[in-house]
Amino acid sequence: MSHVPASAAEPQAPLFTESDIVDHRRIGAHLRPPASQAVIDKSVAACISAGLSLELAETLTAAAADQQQLRRALRAPKVQRFGSEEFTYIEFDVVTWRVLPSPDNIRFEDEHARGTIGMPRFGAVEGEALLTFEMDSAEKLIDAMAPRITDMVDNNPHVGSILDRGIETPGWLSALRVTTDVGAVTRLESTDGFGRIVASHKGLGITFKDVAWNLRPRSRRATNLLKDLVEWAGSDMVTDEQARKVRCSIMPNARVIIGFSAPRGFDRARRRFVAHLHMAPPMNFSTATTLNAKANAAVDNLYERGLLPVPSGMTAEMVRDILDGSDREHGLLADQVAVLACGALNPHPNKRQARAVNEAIVDLTGAKPKLEERTQLAAEVALRGFPADKRLTALRSSLDRAWRWSALRGVELTCTDPLDLLPEALRELVQAGDTAGPATAELAALASYHLVGGRTQLLTRSEFGGRGSNTEPQQIMRQLAKTDVGLRQLCQIVLDGRAGRDPQELAKGTMPEDKRIAGAEPLTPARLRELIDLSDEEGITHDSPEDRFAAALKEFQGRLDDLHAAAQEVGDVTGTDGVALVDTLGYDNSNVRNTLVEITDLVSEWRGARRRADRMRADLDESGTAR
């Protein structure tokens, strides 16, 4: 078994003019007349001897243009590695009417992620290089594939060259078992050759339905097609249509995967493998398709390394299936999925999670991603509920920039009600100062989703970037989280967004409410920016005992910081000899000494009070009397 180094990408077929039409007989030389049953049985036995199942053996035998070539290939399988995945394959000429245009193609990643494609993802037979695909109706599958095949025929510039020259660049193929209401059939599928296969079927004049069900192996129609092609292949007296059919009948030296070794099932390994082929270097897929392919690879890598954030009551498998779009019945709200995506795909740069995300992207593209690429992936996953239109670009860009605020990196989803998150965030505000705590980060991340994805987009990129008075989304989020007024407003935004209301502006000193507030004005992008300007001038405006206590602690911390800075300044004063005067003259003030001792005693008392209260509560019975 030979090892083949991984190539960067499959080269694209060049465009040709009418004068470049290939003689059909040159391609037709690969075809052989229908084989006898004895020859077929010999090839099936050779496949089984090579370790393949009967299902795979029969599928490969039916697809081979030359049975002797297939048997030779089985004696010399090759191996190609991509990162942690290794694929065993054989090269032989495949007849194209045995290859199904893949219903799980990389071009559909965006539609799969958004749930708009109407088709499931591939599954796989455990331990085999055999994909599975199930739909309850063959007609629904045909109808779902028709527009995608038509789009490829109409818009792929390489279709014309294949009609005139045949398939010149071999593709990778995999075995696929399709199960519908008419039973199960096993064919090869266009793993990375969707366009080439669609073009060849157009040249042959056959349909998706023909390949899946009408041209069954050893059927009269399939046998007659092969006989006609063999006859035309050896003749110079053919019509243009007959010559085109011969040219489109073969994928020469197709690379058919017959085995694999990977830390994931064959369906996910194949998906990652195809993304690698098409994104190294990047191809001209849509931005949404490219980001979803990268995001799914990152999620897989995080899952396999045990690094996915898992909220209470969930499993890593559940999180993976939510983030890659496989599970749409998970029960999480859209803003909660957004927080989950931000926490998983936008971790702190120095964390193992960030390295795992980067590794997955490098594996696909060969290029180390920039810091902001993780926020782009997270934003794309969060916004999968939106159609991939022009508006999505603006939404993704704004959410991406909002999540560049460092406090949101690695945010954790607790699924706590916003009205319960708010008091905890207020406590963090007065105790931690400018350092946003976990409740503040979760509340801000929830609100950012609604600020971007609401009926009116309130959080927008500055036209001129974050310079001068131009405020970018991350600055807006940071400023809102710096005051109690801003935190309450964020909470109200979440409540309104979940209820489908336009966000309401909270009056100063009022608490959020999950209802329409009498007299409340709707927020606008301009008013939102005004609010963050006002927040610089306002401090804590509430006056509950707990809030006054928290404010007093914050003031105390500030005074301590000032005292520490003043003490350092004393030590910075030096004499003409450069020696600190406090070191030579000293400083002894009994009032200062007594005050510092008193403060130390007070702080020690405060620290012990919480522990005493906890012990006292533990000693109380349910009636409140001491035991």
Short mmCIF file of C-alpha atoms in Angstrom, two decimals, residues 338-506:
data_model
loop_
_atom_site.label_atom_id
_atom_site.label_comp_id
_atom_site.label_asym_id
_atom_site.label_seq_id
_atom_site.Cartn_x
_atom_site.Cartn_y
_atom_site.Cartn_z
CA ALA A 338 -25.68 32.79 20.04
CA VAL A 339 -24.06 32.82 23.49
CA LEU A 340 -23.12 29.15 23.07
CA ALA A 341 -21.51 29.92 19.70
CA CYS A 342 -19.64 32.92 21.07
CA GLY A 343 -18.32 30.94 24.02
CA ALA A 344 -17.21 27.98 21.90
CA LEU A 345 -15.76 29.67 18.82
CA ASN A 346 -14.57 32.95 20.34
CA PRO A 347 -12.38 31.82 23.26
CA HIS A 348 -9.54 33.80 24.82
CA PRO A 349 -6.50 33.78 22.52
CA ASN A 350 -4.23 32.09 25.05
CA LYS A 351 -6.59 29.20 25.79
CA ARG A 352 -6.48 25.63 24.49
CA GLN A 353 -9.88 26.21 22.91
CA ALA A 354 -8.48 28.99 20.72
CA ARG A 355 -5.64 26.75 19.58
CA ALA A 356 -8.13 24.01 18.70
CA VAL A 357 -10.21 26.42 16.60
CA ASN A 358 -7.09 27.72 14.88
CA GLU A 359 -5.84 24.20 14.15
CA ALA A 360 -9.12 23.27 12.47
CA ILE A 361 -8.99 26.35 10.24
CA VAL A 362 -5.33 25.81 9.37
CA ASP A 363 -6.13 22.19 8.50
CA LEU A 364 -8.72 23.39 5.97
CA THR A 365 -7.03 26.44 4.50
CA GLY A 366 -3.34 26.06 5.22
CA ALA A 367 -3.30 29.62 6.62
CA LYS A 368 -3.19 30.69 10.26
CA PRO A 369 -6.38 32.62 11.02
CA LYS A 370 -6.40 36.15 12.35
CA LEU A 371 -7.80 36.86 15.79
CA GLU A 372 -11.06 38.25 14.41
CA GLU A 373 -11.74 35.15 12.32
CA ARG A 374 -13.00 33.33 15.41
CA THR A 375 -15.59 36.03 16.04
CA GLN A 376 -16.64 35.80 12.38
CA LEU A 377 -17.25 32.07 12.73
CA ALA A 378 -19.16 32.57 15.98
CA ALA A 379 -21.31 35.31 14.43
CA GLU A 380 -22.12 33.15 11.40
CA VAL A 381 -23.25 30.25 13.61
CA ALA A 382 -25.32 32.62 15.78
CA LEU A 383 -27.11 34.05 12.74
CA ARG A 384 -28.02 30.81 11.02
CA GLY A 385 -31.67 31.65 11.52
CA PHE A 386 -31.33 34.45 8.96
CA PRO A 387 -31.33 33.95 5.19
CA ALA A 388 -27.99 34.27 3.42
CA ASP A 389 -28.82 37.53 1.67
CA LYS A 390 -27.29 41.00 1.57
CA ARG A 391 -28.65 41.83 5.02
CA LEU A 392 -26.76 38.91 6.54
CA THR A 393 -23.45 40.52 5.63
CA ALA A 394 -24.30 43.62 7.67
CA LEU A 395 -25.67 41.58 10.57
CA ARG A 396 -22.65 39.29 10.69
CA SER A 397 -20.22 42.19 10.47
CA SER A 398 -21.86 44.06 13.35
CA LEU A 399 -22.14 41.00 15.61
CA ASP A 400 -18.56 40.03 14.78
CA ARG A 401 -17.34 43.43 15.94
CA ALA A 402 -19.53 43.45 19.03
CA TRP A 403 -18.01 40.14 20.08
CA ARG A 404 -14.47 41.46 19.75
CA TRP A 405 -14.99 43.02 23.17
CA SER A 406 -12.57 40.97 25.25
CA ALA A 407 -15.12 40.40 28.04
CA LEU A 408 -17.22 38.26 25.67
CA ARG A 409 -14.43 35.87 24.75
CA GLY A 410 -15.33 32.51 26.20
CA VAL A 411 -18.67 33.74 27.59
CA GLU A 412 -20.54 30.93 29.34
CA LEU A 413 -24.20 30.06 28.81
CA THR A 414 -26.10 29.37 32.05
CA CYS A 415 -29.64 29.72 30.63
CA THR A 416 -30.46 32.01 33.58
CA ASP A 417 -33.47 34.28 33.15
CA PRO A 418 -32.39 37.82 32.18
CA LEU A 419 -34.20 39.28 35.20
CA ASP A 420 -32.09 37.01 37.41
CA LEU A 421 -28.88 37.78 35.52
CA LEU A 422 -29.38 41.53 36.04
CA PRO A 423 -28.90 41.73 39.85
CA GLU A 424 -25.81 39.55 39.60
CA ALA A 425 -24.44 41.77 36.83
CA LEU A 426 -25.12 44.86 38.97
CA ARG A 427 -23.15 43.31 41.83
CA GLU A 428 -20.30 42.56 39.46
CA LEU A 429 -20.38 46.16 38.26
CA VAL A 430 -19.82 47.69 41.68
CA GLN A 431 -17.42 45.03 42.91
CA ALA A 432 -15.27 44.45 39.83
CA GLY A 433 -15.29 47.92 38.34
CA ASP A 434 -14.28 47.91 34.68
CA THR A 435 -13.75 44.13 34.67
CA ALA A 436 -16.97 42.54 33.39
CA GLY A 437 -17.96 39.40 35.28
CA PRO A 438 -19.64 36.26 33.87
CA ALA A 439 -23.22 37.48 34.43
CA THR A 440 -22.44 40.79 32.73
CA ALA A 441 -20.83 38.97 29.79
CA GLU A 442 -23.79 36.60 29.38
CA LEU A 443 -26.33 39.44 29.59
CA ALA A 444 -24.36 41.51 27.07
CA ALA A 445 -23.99 38.58 24.66
CA LEU A 446 -27.71 37.82 24.83
CA ALA A 447 -28.55 41.48 24.18
CA SER A 448 -26.05 41.79 21.33
CA TYR A 449 -27.96 39.14 19.39
CA HIS A 450 -31.19 41.15 19.61
CA LEU A 451 -29.44 44.46 18.96
CA VAL A 452 -28.20 43.02 15.68
CA GLY A 453 -30.96 40.59 14.69
CA GLY A 454 -34.09 42.46 15.79
CA ARG A 455 -36.65 43.85 13.38
CA THR A 456 -34.58 47.03 13.40
CA GLN A 457 -30.82 46.58 13.52
CA LEU A 458 -29.69 48.83 16.37
CA LEU A 459 -26.07 47.78 16.61
CA THR A 460 -24.32 48.87 13.44
CA ARG A 461 -20.76 49.33 12.34
CA SER A 462 -19.49 52.86 12.23
CA GLU A 463 -19.03 54.01 8.66
CA PHE A 464 -15.56 55.32 9.46
CA GLY A 465 -14.42 52.78 12.05
CA GLY A 466 -13.73 53.38 15.73
CA ARG A 467 -11.96 56.73 15.38
CA GLY A 468 -12.79 59.89 17.27
CA SER A 469 -16.55 60.11 17.82
CA ASN A 470 -17.23 57.10 15.59
CA THR A 471 -18.29 54.27 17.87
CA GLU A 472 -17.93 50.64 16.91
CA PRO A 473 -20.24 47.86 18.25
CA GLN A 474 -17.72 46.54 20.79
CA GLN A 475 -17.38 50.04 22.26
CA ILE A 476 -21.14 50.36 22.53
CA MET A 477 -21.43 47.02 24.35
CA ARG A 478 -18.56 47.89 26.67
CA GLN A 479 -20.04 51.30 27.54
CA LEU A 480 -23.52 49.88 28.20
CA ALA A 481 -22.05 47.33 30.58
CA LYS A 482 -20.23 50.02 32.60
CA THR A 483 -23.31 51.50 34.34
CA ASP A 484 -26.39 50.21 36.10
CA VAL A 485 -28.54 52.15 33.62
CA GLY A 486 -26.82 50.39 30.73
CA LEU A 487 -27.16 46.94 32.30
CA ARG A 488 -30.85 47.47 32.88
CA GLN A 489 -31.23 48.57 29.30
CA LEU A 490 -29.46 45.44 28.09
CA CYS A 491 -31.84 43.33 30.16
CA GLN A 492 -34.85 45.14 28.66
CA ILE A 493 -33.46 44.55 25.17
CA VAL A 494 -33.31 40.80 25.81
CA LEU A 495 -36.86 40.72 27.23
CA ASP A 496 -38.23 42.67 24.28
CA GLY A 497 -36.31 40.66 21.72
CA ARG A 498 -37.54 37.35 23.06
CA ALA A 499 -41.12 38.63 23.02
CA GLY A 500 -40.82 39.90 19.45
CA ARG A 501 -41.12 43.54 20.49
CA ASP A 502 -39.00 46.42 19.27
CA PRO A 503 -36.54 47.25 22.09
CA GLN A 504 -37.88 49.95 24.42
CA GLU A 505 -35.81 52.66 26.04
CA LEU A 506 -35.96 52.43 29.82
#
